[in-house]
Amino acid sequence: MRIFPHDKISADVILASACLPLLFRAVEIDGVPYWDGGYLGNPSIFPLFNTTQTEDVLLIQINPLVRHHTPTTSRDIVSRLNEITFNSPLMGELRAIEFVSRLIDQGRLTRGLGPGKYRRINMHRIALDASAKLLSAEGRLNTDFNFFELLKTNDRRAARRFLDAHFGDIGVRGTVDLQAEVKAEWA
C-alpha cells in the first residue's frame, strides 16, 4: 500500500486508486505500476492519525455493509461479492480503532498526542444508501452527466441528514457504535 500525501495527488494517483485490476491496466507513477480499485485501502484511515490532531473521522459509506435480501442472480452475487471485498479493509480499520478505543477506556493505553500516546477516534458515517442503490454493477460504469447530478443531489441530502442529526456530536463523541459494527456473531 502506498499513501500519497495531498501535495502528490494527481490525476494518475486518482486513476490508480480507482483502477479495477480486472478491467484496467495498472497506472504507472514514477515508473511504478499501481492499481487497487478499492481492494486494499478502502478507505485508508490510519494515515490520518499521523497527519492530523483531530479525533474525529467522517466516513462516507458508499458500499453497504448489509443487504436485506439474498442475491440470487449471478450479477447480484458478483455485485455483493464486490461489496464484501471492498468493505473488508474498512472493517479491519474499524476493528483496530475500536480495539484502541477500548484499551484507552480501560486505562491500558495513554490518551493524547505524541510518542507512546493514542487518540480515541470518534467515528462518524454518512451512509449513501440512495446512491448505493444507483451504484449497482451497471450503475458503477455510468458516466452520464445527469447521473452524476443525481448522485450529487442524493449525497448532499445524506450529508444534510447527518449534520441535522449529529452536528453537536462532532468533537464530542462518535456517532458510529464501533462495538456493534465489529462484533462477530458466533454460531
mmCIF file with all atom_site columns, C-alpha atoms in Angstrom:
data_model
loop_
_atom_site.group_PDB
_atom_site.id
_atom_site.type_symbol
_atom_site.label_atom_id
_atom_site.label_alt_id
_atom_site.label_comp_id
_atom_site.label_asym_id
_atom_site.label_entity_id
_atom_site.label_seq_id
_atom_site.pdbx_PDB_ins_code
_atom_site.Cartn_x
_atom_site.Cartn_y
_atom_site.Cartn_z
_atom_site.occupancy
_atom_site.B_iso_or_equiv
_atom_site.pdbx_formal_charge
_atom_site.auth_seq_id
_atom_site.auth_comp_id
_atom_site.auth_asym_id
_atom_site.auth_atom_id
_atom_site.pdbx_PDB_model_num
ATOM 1   C CA . MET A 1 1   ? 0.000   0.000   0.000   1.00 0.00 ? 1   MET A CA 1
ATOM 2   C CA . ARG A 1 2   ? 1.238   3.460   -0.837  1.00 0.00 ? 2   ARG A CA 1
ATOM 3   C CA . ILE A 1 3   ? -0.382  6.552   0.627   1.00 0.00 ? 3   ILE A CA 1
ATOM 4   C CA . PHE A 1 4   ? 0.050   9.705   -1.448  1.00 0.00 ? 4   PHE A CA 1
ATOM 5   C CA . PRO A 1 5   ? 0.134   12.956  0.549   1.00 0.00 ? 5   PRO A CA 1
ATOM 6   C CA . HIS A 1 6   ? -2.007  15.898  -0.529  1.00 0.00 ? 6   HIS A CA 1
ATOM 7   C CA . ASP A 1 7   ? 0.776   17.592  -2.484  1.00 0.00 ? 7   ASP A CA 1
ATOM 8   C CA . LYS A 1 8   ? 1.418   14.403  -4.514  1.00 0.00 ? 8   LYS A CA 1
ATOM 9   C CA . ILE A 1 9   ? -2.187  13.818  -5.596  1.00 0.00 ? 9   ILE A CA 1
ATOM 10  C CA . SER A 1 10  ? -2.514  13.939  -9.361  1.00 0.00 ? 10  SER A CA 1
ATOM 11  C CA . ALA A 1 11  ? -4.900  12.621  -11.991 1.00 0.00 ? 11  ALA A CA 1
ATOM 12  C CA . ASP A 1 12  ? -2.754  9.467   -12.236 1.00 0.00 ? 12  ASP A CA 1
ATOM 13  C CA . VAL A 1 13  ? -2.950  8.889   -8.473  1.00 0.00 ? 13  VAL A CA 1
ATOM 14  C CA . ILE A 1 14  ? -6.749  9.149   -8.611  1.00 0.00 ? 14  ILE A CA 1
ATOM 15  C CA . LEU A 1 15  ? -6.846  6.802   -11.615 1.00 0.00 ? 15  LEU A CA 1
ATOM 16  C CA . ALA A 1 16  ? -4.625  4.270   -9.835  1.00 0.00 ? 16  ALA A CA 1
ATOM 17  C CA . SER A 1 17  ? -6.782  4.395   -6.724  1.00 0.00 ? 17  SER A CA 1
ATOM 18  C CA . ALA A 1 18  ? -9.928  3.701   -8.750  1.00 0.00 ? 18  ALA A CA 1
ATOM 19  C CA . CYS A 1 19  ? -8.302  1.262   -11.174 1.00 0.00 ? 19  CYS A CA 1
ATOM 20  C CA . LEU A 1 20  ? -10.016 -2.128  -11.008 1.00 0.00 ? 20  LEU A CA 1
ATOM 21  C CA . PRO A 1 21  ? -7.455  -4.848  -11.815 1.00 0.00 ? 21  PRO A CA 1
ATOM 22  C CA . LEU A 1 22  ? -9.966  -6.966  -13.754 1.00 0.00 ? 22  LEU A CA 1
ATOM 23  C CA . LEU A 1 23  ? -10.959 -4.052  -16.007 1.00 0.00 ? 23  LEU A CA 1
ATOM 24  C CA . PHE A 1 24  ? -7.913  -1.813  -16.477 1.00 0.00 ? 24  PHE A CA 1
ATOM 25  C CA . ARG A 1 25  ? -4.166  -1.918  -16.831 1.00 0.00 ? 25  ARG A CA 1
ATOM 26  C CA . ALA A 1 26  ? -2.087  -0.629  -13.946 1.00 0.00 ? 26  ALA A CA 1
ATOM 27  C CA . VAL A 1 27  ? -1.352  3.108   -13.878 1.00 0.00 ? 27  VAL A CA 1
ATOM 28  C CA . GLU A 1 28  ? 2.359   3.976   -13.860 1.00 0.00 ? 28  GLU A CA 1
ATOM 29  C CA . ILE A 1 29  ? 3.502   6.659   -11.439 1.00 0.00 ? 29  ILE A CA 1
ATOM 30  C CA . ASP A 1 30  ? 7.241   7.445   -11.390 1.00 0.00 ? 30  ASP A CA 1
ATOM 31  C CA . GLY A 1 31  ? 7.902   4.173   -13.208 1.00 0.00 ? 31  GLY A CA 1
ATOM 32  C CA . VAL A 1 32  ? 5.989   2.049   -10.674 1.00 0.00 ? 32  VAL A CA 1
ATOM 33  C CA . PRO A 1 33  ? 2.738   0.305   -11.698 1.00 0.00 ? 33  PRO A CA 1
ATOM 34  C CA . TYR A 1 34  ? -0.249  0.835   -9.363  1.00 0.00 ? 34  TYR A CA 1
ATOM 35  C CA . TRP A 1 35  ? -3.795  -0.324  -9.275  1.00 0.00 ? 35  TRP A CA 1
ATOM 36  C CA . ASP A 1 36  ? -6.165  -1.028  -6.476  1.00 0.00 ? 36  ASP A CA 1
ATOM 37  C CA . GLY A 1 37  ? -9.730  -0.076  -7.234  1.00 0.00 ? 37  GLY A CA 1
ATOM 38  C CA . GLY A 1 38  ? -10.682 -0.306  -3.578  1.00 0.00 ? 38  GLY A CA 1
ATOM 39  C CA . TYR A 1 39  ? -9.325  -3.745  -2.706  1.00 0.00 ? 39  TYR A CA 1
ATOM 40  C CA . LEU A 1 40  ? -6.528  -2.835  -0.310  1.00 0.00 ? 40  LEU A CA 1
ATOM 41  C CA . GLY A 1 41  ? -7.102  0.620   1.091   1.00 0.00 ? 41  GLY A CA 1
ATOM 42  C CA . ASN A 1 42  ? -10.802 1.300   1.052   1.00 0.00 ? 42  ASN A CA 1
ATOM 43  C CA . PRO A 1 43  ? -10.557 3.654   2.804   1.00 0.00 ? 43  PRO A CA 1
ATOM 44  C CA . SER A 1 44  ? -7.160  4.045   4.423   1.00 0.00 ? 44  SER A CA 1
ATOM 45  C CA . ILE A 1 45  ? -7.993  5.717   7.720   1.00 0.00 ? 45  ILE A CA 1
ATOM 46  C CA . PHE A 1 46  ? -4.778  5.054   9.674   1.00 0.00 ? 46  PHE A CA 1
ATOM 47  C CA . PRO A 1 47  ? -2.592  7.558   7.725   1.00 0.00 ? 47  PRO A CA 1
ATOM 48  C CA . LEU A 1 48  ? -4.794  10.360  9.069   1.00 0.00 ? 48  LEU A CA 1
ATOM 49  C CA . PHE A 1 49  ? -3.544  9.661   12.584  1.00 0.00 ? 49  PHE A CA 1
ATOM 50  C CA . ASN A 1 50  ? -0.031  10.823  11.673  1.00 0.00 ? 50  ASN A CA 1
ATOM 51  C CA . THR A 1 51  ? -1.097  13.882  9.714   1.00 0.00 ? 51  THR A CA 1
ATOM 52  C CA . THR A 1 52  ? -3.772  15.498  11.876  1.00 0.00 ? 52  THR A CA 1
ATOM 53  C CA . GLN A 1 53  ? -4.566  16.111  15.531  1.00 0.00 ? 53  GLN A CA 1
ATOM 54  C CA . THR A 1 54  ? -8.311  15.607  15.208  1.00 0.00 ? 54  THR A CA 1
ATOM 55  C CA . GLU A 1 55  ? -10.021 12.720  16.932  1.00 0.00 ? 55  GLU A CA 1
ATOM 56  C CA . ASP A 1 56  ? -12.982 12.815  14.530  1.00 0.00 ? 56  ASP A CA 1
ATOM 57  C CA . VAL A 1 57  ? -13.143 10.805  11.309  1.00 0.00 ? 57  VAL A CA 1
ATOM 58  C CA . LEU A 1 58  ? -16.054 11.185  8.914   1.00 0.00 ? 58  LEU A CA 1
ATOM 59  C CA . LEU A 1 59  ? -16.563 8.147   6.704   1.00 0.00 ? 59  LEU A CA 1
ATOM 60  C CA . ILE A 1 60  ? -18.597 8.434   3.516   1.00 0.00 ? 60  ILE A CA 1
ATOM 61  C CA . GLN A 1 61  ? -20.025 4.907   3.146   1.00 0.00 ? 61  GLN A CA 1
ATOM 62  C CA . ILE A 1 62  ? -20.734 4.075   -0.496  1.00 0.00 ? 62  ILE A CA 1
ATOM 63  C CA . ASN A 1 63  ? -20.837 0.281   -0.332  1.00 0.00 ? 63  ASN A CA 1
ATOM 64  C CA . PRO A 1 64  ? -23.495 -1.070  2.011   1.00 0.00 ? 64  PRO A CA 1
ATOM 65  C CA . LEU A 1 65  ? -22.288 -3.311  4.829   1.00 0.00 ? 65  LEU A CA 1
ATOM 66  C CA . VAL A 1 66  ? -25.592 -5.171  4.967   1.00 0.00 ? 66  VAL A CA 1
ATOM 67  C CA . ARG A 1 67  ? -28.040 -6.199  2.277   1.00 0.00 ? 67  ARG A CA 1
ATOM 68  C CA . HIS A 1 68  ? -31.573 -7.037  3.351   1.00 0.00 ? 68  HIS A CA 1
ATOM 69  C CA . HIS A 1 69  ? -32.110 -9.526  0.569   1.00 0.00 ? 69  HIS A CA 1
ATOM 70  C CA . THR A 1 70  ? -30.080 -12.512 -0.542  1.00 0.00 ? 70  THR A CA 1
ATOM 71  C CA . PRO A 1 71  ? -28.693 -12.121 -4.052  1.00 0.00 ? 71  PRO A CA 1
ATOM 72  C CA . THR A 1 72  ? -29.787 -14.916 -6.368  1.00 0.00 ? 72  THR A CA 1
ATOM 73  C CA . THR A 1 73  ? -28.723 -13.919 -9.873  1.00 0.00 ? 73  THR A CA 1
ATOM 74  C CA . SER A 1 74  ? -25.097 -14.276 -10.894 1.00 0.00 ? 74  SER A CA 1
ATOM 75  C CA . ARG A 1 75  ? -24.875 -10.490 -11.489 1.00 0.00 ? 75  ARG A CA 1
ATOM 76  C CA . ASP A 1 76  ? -26.275 -9.731  -7.999  1.00 0.00 ? 76  ASP A CA 1
ATOM 77  C CA . ILE A 1 77  ? -23.979 -12.310 -6.396  1.00 0.00 ? 77  ILE A CA 1
ATOM 78  C CA . VAL A 1 78  ? -20.884 -10.811 -8.068  1.00 0.00 ? 78  VAL A CA 1
ATOM 79  C CA . SER A 1 79  ? -22.042 -7.330  -7.057  1.00 0.00 ? 79  SER A CA 1
ATOM 80  C CA . ARG A 1 80  ? -22.435 -8.436  -3.425  1.00 0.00 ? 80  ARG A CA 1
ATOM 81  C CA . LEU A 1 81  ? -19.053 -10.178 -3.521  1.00 0.00 ? 81  LEU A CA 1
ATOM 82  C CA . ASN A 1 82  ? -17.501 -6.893  -4.658  1.00 0.00 ? 82  ASN A CA 1
ATOM 83  C CA . GLU A 1 83  ? -19.247 -5.017  -1.825  1.00 0.00 ? 83  GLU A CA 1
ATOM 84  C CA . ILE A 1 84  ? -17.924 -7.511  0.723   1.00 0.00 ? 84  ILE A CA 1
ATOM 85  C CA . THR A 1 85  ? -14.423 -7.363  -0.777  1.00 0.00 ? 85  THR A CA 1
ATOM 86  C CA . PHE A 1 86  ? -14.405 -3.553  -0.863  1.00 0.00 ? 86  PHE A CA 1
ATOM 87  C CA . ASN A 1 87  ? -15.681 -3.337  2.732   1.00 0.00 ? 87  ASN A CA 1
ATOM 88  C CA . SER A 1 88  ? -13.130 -5.805  4.109   1.00 0.00 ? 88  SER A CA 1
ATOM 89  C CA . PRO A 1 89  ? -10.290 -3.252  4.586   1.00 0.00 ? 89  PRO A CA 1
ATOM 90  C CA . LEU A 1 90  ? -12.765 -0.844  6.203   1.00 0.00 ? 90  LEU A CA 1
ATOM 91  C CA . MET A 1 91  ? -13.851 -3.475  8.710   1.00 0.00 ? 91  MET A CA 1
ATOM 92  C CA . GLY A 1 92  ? -10.198 -4.104  9.603   1.00 0.00 ? 92  GLY A CA 1
ATOM 93  C CA . GLU A 1 93  ? -9.653  -0.388  10.208  1.00 0.00 ? 93  GLU A CA 1
ATOM 94  C CA . LEU A 1 94  ? -12.832 -0.139  12.314  1.00 0.00 ? 94  LEU A CA 1
ATOM 95  C CA . ARG A 1 95  ? -11.751 -3.149  14.397  1.00 0.00 ? 95  ARG A CA 1
ATOM 96  C CA . ALA A 1 96  ? -8.367  -1.538  15.069  1.00 0.00 ? 96  ALA A CA 1
ATOM 97  C CA . ILE A 1 97  ? -9.982  1.794   16.027  1.00 0.00 ? 97  ILE A CA 1
ATOM 98  C CA . GLU A 1 98  ? -12.467 0.028   18.325  1.00 0.00 ? 98  GLU A CA 1
ATOM 99  C CA . PHE A 1 99  ? -9.660  -2.007  19.934  1.00 0.00 ? 99  PHE A CA 1
ATOM 100 C CA . VAL A 1 100 ? -7.501  1.051   20.667  1.00 0.00 ? 100 VAL A CA 1
ATOM 101 C CA . SER A 1 101 ? -10.544 2.961   21.970  1.00 0.00 ? 101 SER A CA 1
ATOM 102 C CA . ARG A 1 102 ? -11.410 0.082   24.299  1.00 0.00 ? 102 ARG A CA 1
ATOM 103 C CA . LEU A 1 103 ? -7.841  -0.061  25.630  1.00 0.00 ? 103 LEU A CA 1
ATOM 104 C CA . ILE A 1 104 ? -7.891  3.713   26.233  1.00 0.00 ? 104 ILE A CA 1
ATOM 105 C CA . ASP A 1 105 ? -11.234 3.418   28.044  1.00 0.00 ? 105 ASP A CA 1
ATOM 106 C CA . GLN A 1 106 ? -9.785  0.634   30.218  1.00 0.00 ? 106 GLN A CA 1
ATOM 107 C CA . GLY A 1 107 ? -6.754  2.765   31.073  1.00 0.00 ? 107 GLY A CA 1
ATOM 108 C CA . ARG A 1 108 ? -4.378  0.331   29.367  1.00 0.00 ? 108 ARG A CA 1
ATOM 109 C CA . LEU A 1 109 ? -3.242  2.924   26.792  1.00 0.00 ? 109 LEU A CA 1
ATOM 110 C CA . THR A 1 110 ? -2.499  6.595   27.408  1.00 0.00 ? 110 THR A CA 1
ATOM 111 C CA . ARG A 1 111 ? -4.704  9.031   25.522  1.00 0.00 ? 111 ARG A CA 1
ATOM 112 C CA . GLY A 1 112 ? -3.046  12.064  23.948  1.00 0.00 ? 112 GLY A CA 1
ATOM 113 C CA . LEU A 1 113 ? -0.681  13.243  21.249  1.00 0.00 ? 113 LEU A CA 1
ATOM 114 C CA . GLY A 1 114 ? 2.956   12.304  20.949  1.00 0.00 ? 114 GLY A CA 1
ATOM 115 C CA . PRO A 1 115 ? 5.098   9.213   21.387  1.00 0.00 ? 115 PRO A CA 1
ATOM 116 C CA . GLY A 1 116 ? 3.523   6.419   23.400  1.00 0.00 ? 116 GLY A CA 1
ATOM 117 C CA . LYS A 1 117 ? 0.085   8.075   23.371  1.00 0.00 ? 117 LYS A CA 1
ATOM 118 C CA . TYR A 1 118 ? -3.048  7.217   21.449  1.00 0.00 ? 118 TYR A CA 1
ATOM 119 C CA . ARG A 1 119 ? -6.121  9.056   20.289  1.00 0.00 ? 119 ARG A CA 1
ATOM 120 C CA . ARG A 1 120 ? -9.645  7.861   20.938  1.00 0.00 ? 120 ARG A CA 1
ATOM 121 C CA . ILE A 1 121 ? -11.176 8.228   17.488  1.00 0.00 ? 121 ILE A CA 1
ATOM 122 C CA . ASN A 1 122 ? -14.757 9.430   17.143  1.00 0.00 ? 122 ASN A CA 1
ATOM 123 C CA . MET A 1 123 ? -16.113 7.672   14.060  1.00 0.00 ? 123 MET A CA 1
ATOM 124 C CA . HIS A 1 124 ? -18.935 9.258   12.090  1.00 0.00 ? 124 HIS A CA 1
ATOM 125 C CA . ARG A 1 125 ? -20.604 7.941   8.944   1.00 0.00 ? 125 ARG A CA 1
ATOM 126 C CA . ILE A 1 126 ? -22.694 9.339   6.159   1.00 0.00 ? 126 ILE A CA 1
ATOM 127 C CA . ALA A 1 127 ? -24.351 6.348   4.524   1.00 0.00 ? 127 ALA A CA 1
ATOM 128 C CA . LEU A 1 128 ? -25.128 6.982   0.889   1.00 0.00 ? 128 LEU A CA 1
ATOM 129 C CA . ASP A 1 129 ? -27.930 4.428   0.757   1.00 0.00 ? 129 ASP A CA 1
ATOM 130 C CA . ALA A 1 130 ? -29.854 6.123   -2.065  1.00 0.00 ? 130 ALA A CA 1
ATOM 131 C CA . SER A 1 131 ? -26.694 6.463   -4.137  1.00 0.00 ? 131 SER A CA 1
ATOM 132 C CA . ALA A 1 132 ? -25.629 2.910   -3.285  1.00 0.00 ? 132 ALA A CA 1
ATOM 133 C CA . LYS A 1 133 ? -28.846 1.641   -4.873  1.00 0.00 ? 133 LYS A CA 1
ATOM 134 C CA . LEU A 1 134 ? -27.984 3.609   -8.008  1.00 0.00 ? 134 LEU A CA 1
ATOM 135 C CA . LEU A 1 135 ? -24.426 2.240   -7.966  1.00 0.00 ? 135 LEU A CA 1
ATOM 136 C CA . SER A 1 136 ? -25.332 -1.295  -8.925  1.00 0.00 ? 136 SER A CA 1
ATOM 137 C CA . ALA A 1 137 ? -22.941 -3.304  -11.071 1.00 0.00 ? 137 ALA A CA 1
ATOM 138 C CA . GLU A 1 138 ? -24.163 -1.465  -14.192 1.00 0.00 ? 138 GLU A CA 1
ATOM 139 C CA . GLY A 1 139 ? -24.529 1.902   -12.466 1.00 0.00 ? 139 GLY A CA 1
ATOM 140 C CA . ARG A 1 140 ? -20.881 1.989   -11.395 1.00 0.00 ? 140 ARG A CA 1
ATOM 141 C CA . LEU A 1 141 ? -19.905 2.291   -15.056 1.00 0.00 ? 141 LEU A CA 1
ATOM 142 C CA . ASN A 1 142 ? -22.444 5.028   -15.851 1.00 0.00 ? 142 ASN A CA 1
ATOM 143 C CA . THR A 1 143 ? -20.674 8.199   -16.988 1.00 0.00 ? 143 THR A CA 1
ATOM 144 C CA . ASP A 1 144 ? -23.766 10.224  -17.923 1.00 0.00 ? 144 ASP A CA 1
ATOM 145 C CA . PHE A 1 145 ? -23.674 13.807  -16.596 1.00 0.00 ? 145 PHE A CA 1
ATOM 146 C CA . ASN A 1 146 ? -27.306 13.662  -15.401 1.00 0.00 ? 146 ASN A CA 1
ATOM 147 C CA . PHE A 1 147 ? -26.461 10.531  -13.428 1.00 0.00 ? 147 PHE A CA 1
ATOM 148 C CA . PHE A 1 148 ? -23.636 12.409  -11.668 1.00 0.00 ? 148 PHE A CA 1
ATOM 149 C CA . GLU A 1 149 ? -26.031 15.260  -10.904 1.00 0.00 ? 149 GLU A CA 1
ATOM 150 C CA . LEU A 1 150 ? -28.490 12.767  -9.362  1.00 0.00 ? 150 LEU A CA 1
ATOM 151 C CA . LEU A 1 151 ? -25.698 11.270  -7.238  1.00 0.00 ? 151 LEU A CA 1
ATOM 152 C CA . LYS A 1 152 ? -24.637 14.751  -6.100  1.00 0.00 ? 152 LYS A CA 1
ATOM 153 C CA . THR A 1 153 ? -28.214 15.650  -5.113  1.00 0.00 ? 153 THR A CA 1
ATOM 154 C CA . ASN A 1 154 ? -28.689 12.394  -3.178  1.00 0.00 ? 154 ASN A CA 1
ATOM 155 C CA . ASP A 1 155 ? -25.325 12.750  -1.475  1.00 0.00 ? 155 ASP A CA 1
ATOM 156 C CA . ARG A 1 156 ? -25.985 16.339  -0.393  1.00 0.00 ? 156 ARG A CA 1
ATOM 157 C CA . ARG A 1 157 ? -29.277 15.208  1.119   1.00 0.00 ? 157 ARG A CA 1
ATOM 158 C CA . ALA A 1 158 ? -27.490 12.440  3.017   1.00 0.00 ? 158 ALA A CA 1
ATOM 159 C CA . ALA A 1 159 ? -24.903 14.937  4.315   1.00 0.00 ? 159 ALA A CA 1
ATOM 160 C CA . ARG A 1 160 ? -27.661 17.328  5.435   1.00 0.00 ? 160 ARG A CA 1
ATOM 161 C CA . ARG A 1 161 ? -29.483 14.492  7.275   1.00 0.00 ? 161 ARG A CA 1
ATOM 162 C CA . PHE A 1 162 ? -26.235 13.568  9.012   1.00 0.00 ? 162 PHE A CA 1
ATOM 163 C CA . LEU A 1 163 ? -25.486 17.148  10.052  1.00 0.00 ? 163 LEU A CA 1
ATOM 164 C CA . ASP A 1 164 ? -29.057 17.725  11.246  1.00 0.00 ? 164 ASP A CA 1
ATOM 165 C CA . ALA A 1 165 ? -28.836 14.631  13.435  1.00 0.00 ? 165 ALA A CA 1
ATOM 166 C CA . HIS A 1 166 ? -25.202 14.729  14.601  1.00 0.00 ? 166 HIS A CA 1
ATOM 167 C CA . PHE A 1 167 ? -23.607 18.165  14.256  1.00 0.00 ? 167 PHE A CA 1
ATOM 168 C CA . GLY A 1 168 ? -23.451 18.535  18.050  1.00 0.00 ? 168 GLY A CA 1
ATOM 169 C CA . ASP A 1 169 ? -21.614 15.195  18.373  1.00 0.00 ? 169 ASP A CA 1
ATOM 170 C CA . ILE A 1 170 ? -18.606 16.243  16.279  1.00 0.00 ? 170 ILE A CA 1
ATOM 171 C CA . GLY A 1 171 ? -15.635 16.790  18.566  1.00 0.00 ? 171 GLY A CA 1
ATOM 172 C CA . VAL A 1 172 ? -17.544 15.241  21.486  1.00 0.00 ? 172 VAL A CA 1
ATOM 173 C CA . ARG A 1 173 ? -18.348 11.593  20.705  1.00 0.00 ? 173 ARG A CA 1
ATOM 174 C CA . GLY A 1 174 ? -18.562 9.178   17.824  1.00 0.00 ? 174 GLY A CA 1
ATOM 175 C CA . THR A 1 175 ? -21.855 8.512   16.104  1.00 0.00 ? 175 THR A CA 1
ATOM 176 C CA . VAL A 1 176 ? -20.936 5.012   14.932  1.00 0.00 ? 176 VAL A CA 1
ATOM 177 C CA . ASP A 1 177 ? -21.279 2.232   17.501  1.00 0.00 ? 177 ASP A CA 1
ATOM 178 C CA . LEU A 1 178 ? -17.941 0.564   16.768  1.00 0.00 ? 178 LEU A CA 1
ATOM 179 C CA . GLN A 1 179 ? -18.542 -2.292  19.202  1.00 0.00 ? 179 GLN A CA 1
ATOM 180 C CA . ALA A 1 180 ? -21.722 -3.233  17.360  1.00 0.00 ? 180 ALA A CA 1
ATOM 181 C CA . GLU A 1 181 ? -20.083 -2.733  13.958  1.00 0.00 ? 181 GLU A CA 1
ATOM 182 C CA . VAL A 1 182 ? -17.173 -5.075  14.566  1.00 0.00 ? 182 VAL A CA 1
ATOM 183 C CA . LYS A 1 183 ? -18.886 -7.621  16.778  1.00 0.00 ? 183 LYS A CA 1
ATOM 184 C CA . ALA A 1 184 ? -18.589 -11.082 15.339  1.00 0.00 ? 184 ALA A CA 1
ATOM 185 C CA . GLU A 1 185 ? -21.545 -13.394 15.669  1.00 0.00 ? 185 GLU A CA 1
ATOM 186 C CA . TRP A 1 186 ? -20.575 -16.777 16.998  1.00 0.00 ? 186 TRP A CA 1
ATOM 187 C CA . ALA A 1 187 ? -22.622 -19.695 15.681  1.00 0.00 ? 187 ALA A CA 1
#
